[in-house]
Short mmCIF file of C-alpha atoms and ligand atoms in Angstrom, two decimals:
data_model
loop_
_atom_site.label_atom_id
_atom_site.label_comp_id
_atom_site.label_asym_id
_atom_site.label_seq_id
_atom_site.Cartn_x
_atom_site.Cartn_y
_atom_site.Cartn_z
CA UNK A 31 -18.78 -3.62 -8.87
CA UNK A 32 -17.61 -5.29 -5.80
CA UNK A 33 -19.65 -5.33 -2.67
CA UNK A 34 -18.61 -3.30 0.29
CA UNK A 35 -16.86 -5.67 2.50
CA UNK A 36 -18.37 -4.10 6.16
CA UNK A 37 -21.91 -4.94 4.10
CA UNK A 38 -20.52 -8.17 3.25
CA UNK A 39 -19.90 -8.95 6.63
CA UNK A 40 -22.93 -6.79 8.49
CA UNK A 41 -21.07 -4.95 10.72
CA UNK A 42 -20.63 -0.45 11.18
CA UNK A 43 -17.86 0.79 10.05
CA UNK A 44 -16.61 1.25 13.38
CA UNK A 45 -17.03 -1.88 14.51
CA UNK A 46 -14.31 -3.92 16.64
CA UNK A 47 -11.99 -6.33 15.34
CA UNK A 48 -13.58 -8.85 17.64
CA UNK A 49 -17.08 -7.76 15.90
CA UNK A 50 -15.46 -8.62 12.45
CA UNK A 51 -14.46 -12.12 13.78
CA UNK A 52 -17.76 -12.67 14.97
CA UNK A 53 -19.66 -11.55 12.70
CA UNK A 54 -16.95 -13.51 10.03
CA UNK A 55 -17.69 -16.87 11.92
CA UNK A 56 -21.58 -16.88 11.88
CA UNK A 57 -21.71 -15.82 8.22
CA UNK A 58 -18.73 -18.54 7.32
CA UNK A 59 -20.76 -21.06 9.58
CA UNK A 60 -23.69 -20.80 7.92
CA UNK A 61 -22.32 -21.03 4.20
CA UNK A 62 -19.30 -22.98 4.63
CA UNK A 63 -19.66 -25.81 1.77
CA UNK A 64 -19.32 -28.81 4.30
CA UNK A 65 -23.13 -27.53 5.55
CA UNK A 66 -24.69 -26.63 1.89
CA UNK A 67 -23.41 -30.41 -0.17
CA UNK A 68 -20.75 -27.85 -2.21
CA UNK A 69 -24.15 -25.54 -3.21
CA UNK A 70 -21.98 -22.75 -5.41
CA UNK A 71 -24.41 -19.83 -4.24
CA UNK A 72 -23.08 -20.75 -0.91
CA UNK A 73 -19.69 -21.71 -1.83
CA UNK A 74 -19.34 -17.90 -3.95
CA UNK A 75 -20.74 -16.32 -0.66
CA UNK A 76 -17.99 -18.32 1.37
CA UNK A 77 -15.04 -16.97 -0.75
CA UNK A 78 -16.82 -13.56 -0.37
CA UNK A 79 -16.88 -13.51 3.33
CA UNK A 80 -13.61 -14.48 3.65
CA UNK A 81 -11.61 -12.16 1.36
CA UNK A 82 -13.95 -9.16 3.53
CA UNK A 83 -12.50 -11.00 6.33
CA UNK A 84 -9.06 -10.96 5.54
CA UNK A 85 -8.87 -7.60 4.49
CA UNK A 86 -11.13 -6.63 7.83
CA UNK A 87 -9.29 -8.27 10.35
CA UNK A 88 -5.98 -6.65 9.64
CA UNK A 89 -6.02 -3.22 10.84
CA UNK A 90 -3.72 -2.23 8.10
CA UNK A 91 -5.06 -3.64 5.36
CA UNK A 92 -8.47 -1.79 7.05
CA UNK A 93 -7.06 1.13 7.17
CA UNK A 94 -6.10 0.92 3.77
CA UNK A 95 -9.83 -0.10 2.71
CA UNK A 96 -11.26 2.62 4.55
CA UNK A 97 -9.22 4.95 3.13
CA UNK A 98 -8.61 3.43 -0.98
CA UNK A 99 -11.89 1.48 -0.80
CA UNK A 100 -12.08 -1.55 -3.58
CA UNK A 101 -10.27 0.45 -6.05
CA UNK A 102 -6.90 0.87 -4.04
CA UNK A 103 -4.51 3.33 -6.36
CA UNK A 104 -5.26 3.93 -9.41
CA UNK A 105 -2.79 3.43 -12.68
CA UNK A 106 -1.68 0.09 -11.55
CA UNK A 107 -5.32 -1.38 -11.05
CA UNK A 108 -4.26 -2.68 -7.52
CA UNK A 109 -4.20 -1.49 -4.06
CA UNK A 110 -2.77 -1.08 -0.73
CA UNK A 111 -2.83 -5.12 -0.02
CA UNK A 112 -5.98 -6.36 -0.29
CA UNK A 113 -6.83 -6.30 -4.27
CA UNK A 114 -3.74 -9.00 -5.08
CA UNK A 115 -6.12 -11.45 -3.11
CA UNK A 116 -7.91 -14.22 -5.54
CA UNK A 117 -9.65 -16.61 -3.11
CA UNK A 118 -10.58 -20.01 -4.38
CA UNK A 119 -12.17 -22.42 -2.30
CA UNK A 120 -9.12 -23.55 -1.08
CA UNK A 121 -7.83 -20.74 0.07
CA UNK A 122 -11.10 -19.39 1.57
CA UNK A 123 -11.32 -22.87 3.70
CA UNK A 124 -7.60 -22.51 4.87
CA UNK A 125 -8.24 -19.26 5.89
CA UNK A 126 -11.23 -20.09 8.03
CA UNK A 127 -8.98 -23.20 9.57
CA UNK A 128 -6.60 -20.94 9.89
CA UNK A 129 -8.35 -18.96 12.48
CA UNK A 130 -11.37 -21.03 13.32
CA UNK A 131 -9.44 -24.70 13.48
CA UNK A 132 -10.72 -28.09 12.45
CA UNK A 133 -11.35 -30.11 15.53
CA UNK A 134 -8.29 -31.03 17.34
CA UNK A 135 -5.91 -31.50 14.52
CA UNK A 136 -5.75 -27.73 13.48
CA UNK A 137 -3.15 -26.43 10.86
CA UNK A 138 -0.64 -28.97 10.28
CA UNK A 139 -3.36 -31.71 9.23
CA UNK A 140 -4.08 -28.99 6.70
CA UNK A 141 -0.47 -28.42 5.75
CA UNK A 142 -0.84 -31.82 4.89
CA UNK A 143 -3.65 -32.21 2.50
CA UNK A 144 -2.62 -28.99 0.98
CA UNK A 145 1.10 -29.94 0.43
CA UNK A 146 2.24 -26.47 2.55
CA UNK A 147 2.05 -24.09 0.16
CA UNK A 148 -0.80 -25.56 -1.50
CA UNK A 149 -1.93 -25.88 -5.35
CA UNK A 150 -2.02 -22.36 -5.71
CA UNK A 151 1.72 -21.77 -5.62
CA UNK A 152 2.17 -24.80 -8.27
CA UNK A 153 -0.64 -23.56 -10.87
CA UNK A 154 -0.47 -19.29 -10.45
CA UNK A 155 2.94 -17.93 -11.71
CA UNK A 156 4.85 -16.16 -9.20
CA UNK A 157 4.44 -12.55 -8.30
CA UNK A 158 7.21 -10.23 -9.47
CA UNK A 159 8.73 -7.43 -7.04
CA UNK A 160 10.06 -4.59 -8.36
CA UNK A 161 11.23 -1.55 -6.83
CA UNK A 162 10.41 1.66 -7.88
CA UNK A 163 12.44 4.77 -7.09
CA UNK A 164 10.10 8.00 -7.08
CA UNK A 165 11.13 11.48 -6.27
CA UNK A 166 9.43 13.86 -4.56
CA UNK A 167 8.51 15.71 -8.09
CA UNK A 168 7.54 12.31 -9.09
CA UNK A 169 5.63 11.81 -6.45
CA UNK A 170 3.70 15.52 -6.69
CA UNK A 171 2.69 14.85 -10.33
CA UNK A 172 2.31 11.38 -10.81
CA UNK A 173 4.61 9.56 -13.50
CA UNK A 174 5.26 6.57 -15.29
CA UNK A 175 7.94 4.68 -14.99
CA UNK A 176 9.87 2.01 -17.33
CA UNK A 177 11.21 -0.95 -15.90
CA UNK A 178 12.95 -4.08 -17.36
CA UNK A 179 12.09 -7.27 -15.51
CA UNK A 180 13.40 -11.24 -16.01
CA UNK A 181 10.28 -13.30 -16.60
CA UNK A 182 9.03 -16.28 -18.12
CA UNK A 183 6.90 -16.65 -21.11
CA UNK A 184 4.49 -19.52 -22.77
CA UNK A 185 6.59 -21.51 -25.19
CA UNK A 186 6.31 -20.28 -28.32
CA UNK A 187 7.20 -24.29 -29.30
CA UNK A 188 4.10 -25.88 -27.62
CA UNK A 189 1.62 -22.62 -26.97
CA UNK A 190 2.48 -23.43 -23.46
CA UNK A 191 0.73 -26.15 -23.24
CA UNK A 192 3.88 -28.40 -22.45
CA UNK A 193 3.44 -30.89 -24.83
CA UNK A 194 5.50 -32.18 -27.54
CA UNK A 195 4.56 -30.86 -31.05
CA UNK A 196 1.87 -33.00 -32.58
CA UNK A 197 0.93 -34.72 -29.45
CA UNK A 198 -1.77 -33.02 -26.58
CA UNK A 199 -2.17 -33.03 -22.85
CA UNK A 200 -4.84 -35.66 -21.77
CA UNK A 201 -7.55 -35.89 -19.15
CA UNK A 202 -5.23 -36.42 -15.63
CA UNK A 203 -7.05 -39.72 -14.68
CA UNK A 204 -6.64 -39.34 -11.13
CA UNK A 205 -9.55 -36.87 -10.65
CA UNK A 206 -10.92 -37.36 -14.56
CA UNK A 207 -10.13 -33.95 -15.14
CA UNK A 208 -11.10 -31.77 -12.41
CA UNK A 209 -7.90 -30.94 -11.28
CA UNK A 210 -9.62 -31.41 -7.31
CA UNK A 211 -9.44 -34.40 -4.68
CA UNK A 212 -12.16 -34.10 -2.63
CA UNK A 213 -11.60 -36.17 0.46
CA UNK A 214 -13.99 -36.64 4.19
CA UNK A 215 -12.29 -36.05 7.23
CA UNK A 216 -13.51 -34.74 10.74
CA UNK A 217 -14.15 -31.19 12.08
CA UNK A 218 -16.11 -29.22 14.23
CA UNK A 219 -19.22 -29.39 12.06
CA UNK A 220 -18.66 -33.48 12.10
CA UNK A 221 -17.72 -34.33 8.46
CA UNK A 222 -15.73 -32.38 6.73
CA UNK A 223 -15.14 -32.24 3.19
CA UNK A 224 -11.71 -30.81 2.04
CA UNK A 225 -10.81 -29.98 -1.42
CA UNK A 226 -7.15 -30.83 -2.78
CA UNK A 227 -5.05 -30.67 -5.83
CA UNK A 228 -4.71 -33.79 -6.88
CA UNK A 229 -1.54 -35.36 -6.76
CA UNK A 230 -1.34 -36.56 -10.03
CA UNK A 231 -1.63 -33.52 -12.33
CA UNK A 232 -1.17 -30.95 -9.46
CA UNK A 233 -4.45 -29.69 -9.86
CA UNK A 234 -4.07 -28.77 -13.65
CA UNK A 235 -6.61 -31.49 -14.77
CA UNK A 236 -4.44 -32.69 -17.62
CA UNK A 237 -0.93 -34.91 -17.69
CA UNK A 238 1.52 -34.39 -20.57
CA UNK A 239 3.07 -37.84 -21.72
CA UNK A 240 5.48 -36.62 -24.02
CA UNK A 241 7.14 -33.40 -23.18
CA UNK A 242 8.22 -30.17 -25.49
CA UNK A 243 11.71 -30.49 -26.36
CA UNK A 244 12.18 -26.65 -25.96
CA UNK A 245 10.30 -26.13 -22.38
CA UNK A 246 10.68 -29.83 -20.96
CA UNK A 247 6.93 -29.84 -20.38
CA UNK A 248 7.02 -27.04 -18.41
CA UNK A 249 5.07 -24.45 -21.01
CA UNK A 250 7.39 -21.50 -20.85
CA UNK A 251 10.55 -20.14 -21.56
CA UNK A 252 12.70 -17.43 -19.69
CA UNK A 253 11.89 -13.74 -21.12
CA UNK A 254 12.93 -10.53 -20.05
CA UNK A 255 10.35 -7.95 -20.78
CA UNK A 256 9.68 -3.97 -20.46
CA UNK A 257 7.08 -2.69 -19.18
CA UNK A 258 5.65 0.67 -18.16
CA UNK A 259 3.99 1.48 -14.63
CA UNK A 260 1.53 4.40 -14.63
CA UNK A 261 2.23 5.56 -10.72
CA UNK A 262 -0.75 8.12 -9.74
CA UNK A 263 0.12 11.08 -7.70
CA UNK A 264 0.55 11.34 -4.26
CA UNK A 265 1.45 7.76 -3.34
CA UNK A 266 3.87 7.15 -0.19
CA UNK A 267 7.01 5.25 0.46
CA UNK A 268 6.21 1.53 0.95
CA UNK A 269 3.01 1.81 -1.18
CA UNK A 270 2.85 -0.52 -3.47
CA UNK A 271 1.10 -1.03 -6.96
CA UNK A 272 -0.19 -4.56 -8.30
CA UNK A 273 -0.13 -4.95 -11.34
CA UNK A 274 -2.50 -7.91 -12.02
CA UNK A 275 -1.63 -10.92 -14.45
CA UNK A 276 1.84 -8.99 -15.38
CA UNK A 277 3.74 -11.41 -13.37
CA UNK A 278 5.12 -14.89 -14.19
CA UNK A 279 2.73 -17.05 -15.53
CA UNK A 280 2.21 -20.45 -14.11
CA UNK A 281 2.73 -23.80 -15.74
CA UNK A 282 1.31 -25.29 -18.75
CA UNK A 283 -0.57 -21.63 -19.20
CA UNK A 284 -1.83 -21.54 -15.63
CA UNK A 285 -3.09 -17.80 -14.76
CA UNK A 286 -0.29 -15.53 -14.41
CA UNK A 287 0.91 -14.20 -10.76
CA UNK A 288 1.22 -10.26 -10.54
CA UNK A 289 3.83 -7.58 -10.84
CA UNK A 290 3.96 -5.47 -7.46
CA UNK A 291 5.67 -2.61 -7.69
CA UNK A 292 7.13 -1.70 -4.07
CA UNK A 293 7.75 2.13 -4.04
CA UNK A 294 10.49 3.98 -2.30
CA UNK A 295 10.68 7.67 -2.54
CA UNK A 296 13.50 9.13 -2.23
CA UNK A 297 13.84 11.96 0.76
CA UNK A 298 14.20 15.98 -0.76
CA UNK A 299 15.78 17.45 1.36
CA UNK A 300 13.78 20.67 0.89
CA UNK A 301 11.11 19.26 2.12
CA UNK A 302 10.07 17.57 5.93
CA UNK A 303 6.74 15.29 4.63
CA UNK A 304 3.34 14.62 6.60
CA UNK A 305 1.35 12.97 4.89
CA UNK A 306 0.15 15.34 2.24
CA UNK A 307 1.11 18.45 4.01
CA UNK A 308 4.90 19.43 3.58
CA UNK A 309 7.09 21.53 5.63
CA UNK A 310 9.71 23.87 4.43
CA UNK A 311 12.59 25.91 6.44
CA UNK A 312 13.10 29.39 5.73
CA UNK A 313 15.81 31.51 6.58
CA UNK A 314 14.96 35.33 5.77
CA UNK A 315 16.50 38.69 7.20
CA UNK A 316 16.42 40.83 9.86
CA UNK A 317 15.64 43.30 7.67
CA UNK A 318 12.70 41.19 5.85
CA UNK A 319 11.07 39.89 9.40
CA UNK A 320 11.06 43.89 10.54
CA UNK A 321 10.08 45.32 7.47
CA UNK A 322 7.91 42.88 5.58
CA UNK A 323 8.95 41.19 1.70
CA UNK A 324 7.81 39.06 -0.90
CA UNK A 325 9.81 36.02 -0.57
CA UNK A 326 10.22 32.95 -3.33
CA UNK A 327 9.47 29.53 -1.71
CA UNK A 328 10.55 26.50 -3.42
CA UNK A 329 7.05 23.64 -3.84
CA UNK A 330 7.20 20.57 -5.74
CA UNK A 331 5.32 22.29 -8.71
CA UNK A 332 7.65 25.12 -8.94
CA UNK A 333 8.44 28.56 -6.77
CA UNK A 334 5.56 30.12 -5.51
CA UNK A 335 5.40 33.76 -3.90
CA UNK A 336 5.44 34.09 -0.27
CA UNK A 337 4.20 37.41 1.66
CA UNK A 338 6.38 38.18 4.56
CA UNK A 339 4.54 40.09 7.30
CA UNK A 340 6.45 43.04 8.93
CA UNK A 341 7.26 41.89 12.39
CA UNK A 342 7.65 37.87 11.69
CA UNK A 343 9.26 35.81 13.78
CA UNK A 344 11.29 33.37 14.22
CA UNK A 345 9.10 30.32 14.72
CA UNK A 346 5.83 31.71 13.04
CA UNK A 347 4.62 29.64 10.30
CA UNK A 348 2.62 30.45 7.06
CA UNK A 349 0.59 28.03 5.23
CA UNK A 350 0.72 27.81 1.50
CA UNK A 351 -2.72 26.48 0.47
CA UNK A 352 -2.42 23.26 -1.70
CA UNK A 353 1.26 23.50 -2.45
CA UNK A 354 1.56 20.19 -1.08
CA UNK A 355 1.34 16.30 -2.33
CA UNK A 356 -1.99 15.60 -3.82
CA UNK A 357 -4.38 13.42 -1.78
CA UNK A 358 -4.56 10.03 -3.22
CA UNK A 359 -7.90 8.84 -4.04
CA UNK A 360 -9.60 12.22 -2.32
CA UNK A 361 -8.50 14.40 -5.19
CA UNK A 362 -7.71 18.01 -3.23
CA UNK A 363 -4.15 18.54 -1.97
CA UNK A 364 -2.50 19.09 1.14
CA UNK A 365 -0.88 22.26 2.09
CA UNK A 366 2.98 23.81 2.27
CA UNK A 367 3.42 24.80 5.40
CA UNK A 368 6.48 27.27 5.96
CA UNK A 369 8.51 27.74 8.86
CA UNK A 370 10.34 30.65 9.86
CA UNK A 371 13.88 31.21 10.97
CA UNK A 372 15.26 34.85 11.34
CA UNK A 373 18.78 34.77 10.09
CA UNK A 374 21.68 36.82 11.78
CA UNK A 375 24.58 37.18 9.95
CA UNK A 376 28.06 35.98 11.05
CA UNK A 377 30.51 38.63 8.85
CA UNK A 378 29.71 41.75 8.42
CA UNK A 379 30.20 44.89 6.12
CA UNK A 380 32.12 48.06 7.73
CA UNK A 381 28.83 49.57 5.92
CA UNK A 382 26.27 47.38 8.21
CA UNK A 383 28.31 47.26 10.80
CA UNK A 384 27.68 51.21 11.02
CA UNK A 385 24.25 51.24 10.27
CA UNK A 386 23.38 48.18 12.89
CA UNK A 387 25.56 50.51 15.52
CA UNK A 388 23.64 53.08 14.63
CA UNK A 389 20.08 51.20 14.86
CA UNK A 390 21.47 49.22 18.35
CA UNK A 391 21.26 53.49 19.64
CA UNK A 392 17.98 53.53 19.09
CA UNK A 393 15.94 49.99 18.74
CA UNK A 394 13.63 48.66 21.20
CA UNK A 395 14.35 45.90 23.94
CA UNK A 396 12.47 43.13 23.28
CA UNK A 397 9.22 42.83 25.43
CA UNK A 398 9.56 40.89 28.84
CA UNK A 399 6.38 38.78 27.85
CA UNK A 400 8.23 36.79 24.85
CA UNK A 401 10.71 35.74 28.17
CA UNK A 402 7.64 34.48 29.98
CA UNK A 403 6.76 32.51 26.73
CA UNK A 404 10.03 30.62 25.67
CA UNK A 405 9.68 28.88 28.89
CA UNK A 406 6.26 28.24 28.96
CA UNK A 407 6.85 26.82 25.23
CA UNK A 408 9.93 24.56 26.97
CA UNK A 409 7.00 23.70 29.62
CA UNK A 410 4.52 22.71 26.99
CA UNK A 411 7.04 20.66 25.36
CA UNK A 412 7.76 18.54 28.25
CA UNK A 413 4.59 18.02 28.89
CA UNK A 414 4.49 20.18 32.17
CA UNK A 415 1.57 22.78 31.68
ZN1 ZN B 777 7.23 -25.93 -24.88
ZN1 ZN B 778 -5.61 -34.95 -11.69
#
């Protein structure tokens, strides 16, 4: 179970971003490896920090938090952003450069020692991206999709270990195995000590001499795979699911990178969305506003029956309790809201034509208060009340 990440940091829940930077630097500060000789309680509590700091400090990605906590959506295992981090020390220390500096010589000395992207990119596969086209049903009741993707495998040849059958990979020299550089340099703490792949093995720890015929050293193989993504219900467009370790995997059987599975949903035109709540138009009678009916209203589950009150109008809305998208992560769902429009028909029968003649003898004028109102509505709308 993963700590809460405003405990991690020991700051409310309502706290500013400038509180979260704060509070990030003094806790960072205090167990940043440089200032515990590379102590690993410290060092774990570093990487901790920072990945509550990262998620913290983006108001999205807090947003997201707040709302999907550590789990983020369901069926995929991944969240709204934050879960496809994997800090390593590394990382952690870039990020803390990244917004904290290192003396004067700030990012691009780091772009330096990291080689840009940094070792991460070179031993984690690449993520996938796939989109995934949802409809509104979809959406409502939660599916699963199938979707084909172009991968790469381990080589069956060499178990993807890159090496030619019958020989093995052997202890990278250049850092006896550690796959790590660790180097002095200056910062605002005085020494600094900053952790690098080393440039012999690229951080992998091992060097193949002779290379698999079938994979060229490489450990894997192009593949194009299947796979099924469990989507939960009541996900929105641009939502995305990670799916972790189902992306490519990295060299020489480095960990995998991760599927993410960008959703776009595609508009129903029956239905205006908010959030959970939906909206739908519609059009009933004369007849059926005066008099009152039972009315069939499309939802994403199906038609549900709608009462008509005698004397509806046009504009009046009724609320369909829980007819609308489910509430991810809150269980619950929102409502169907439906709006009213009082239909008056353009062609008519000699037959209604008679009978509307004879009701025109002997309706009512509509009252002068609903006059007062339309404008006060216009007023309201333009802000002017
Ligand atoms: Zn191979
Ligand atoms: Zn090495």
């Amino acid at each position: 179970m993963k700590q809460d990440f405003y405990v991690v940091l020991g700051v409310q829940r309502d706290c500013s971003e400038a509180d979260i930077k704060k509070a990030y630097r003094k806790l960072a500060m205090e167990c940043h490896p440089d200032r515990n000789n590379g102590d690993k309680t410290a060092e774990e509590k570093f990487k901790l920090v920072t990945e509550a700091y990262e998620v913290l400090r983006d108001p999205e990605k807090r947003a997201a938090y707040d709302r999907y906590g550590h789990q983020g959506m369901r069926g995929g295992g991944g969240g709204a952003g934050f879960s496809s981090m994997h800090f390593d020390l590394s990382e952690a220390l870039m990020v803390f450069m990244r917004d904290f500096g290192i003396g004067g010589s700030g990012g691009s000395a780091f772009e330096s020692l990291f080689g840009g992207g940094g070792r991460r990119d070179r031993r984690r596969g690449h993520d996938i991206k796939v989109g995934l086209k949802l409809t509104l049903a979809e959406v409502a009741s939660g599916t699963t999709k199938t979707v084909r993707i172009k991968s790469l495998d381990s080589c069956p040849e060499c178990a993807g270990t890159g090496a030619r059958s019958g020989t093995q990979p052997v202890p990278c020299g250049t850092c006896g195995g550690s796959g790590e550089v660790r180097r002095q340099a200056q910062s605002l703490f005085g020494q600094f000590l900053t952790v690098s792949p080393c440039p012999t093995c690229v951080g992998e720890g091992t060097v193949v001499h002779s290379p698999c015929d079938v994979c060229g050293g490489d450990g894997r193989v192009k593949s194009e795979k299947t796979i099924q993504i469990d989507v939960p219900a009541g996900v929105a467009d641009h939502h995305y699911l990670t799916l972790r370790g189902q992306g490519v995997p990295g060299p020489r059987n480095g960990p995998r990178g991760d599927l993410i599975a960008v959703l776009d949903i595609k508009d129903d035109p029956r239905f205006e969305r908010h959030g959970d709540d939906l909206v739908y138009d519609l059009g009933i009678t004369f007849a059926q506003a005066a008099l009152g009916a039972e009315v069939k209203v499309p939802t994403p589950f199906g038609e549900s029956m709608l009462r008509i009150e005698p004397g509806t109008q046009t504009g009046m809305a009724y609320r369909i309790r829980a007819k609308g998208l489910p509430r991810l992560g809150e269980g619950g769902h929102g409502d169907l809201h439906v709006r009213i429009h009082v239909w008056t028909p353009n062609k008519l029968t000699p037959e209604q034509r008679k009978l509307l003649e004879k009701l025109s003898e002997i309706e009512d004028a509509p009252p002068e208060k609903e006059k007062g109102k339309f404008w006060e509505t216009i007023r309201r709308a333009l802000g002017q009340a």
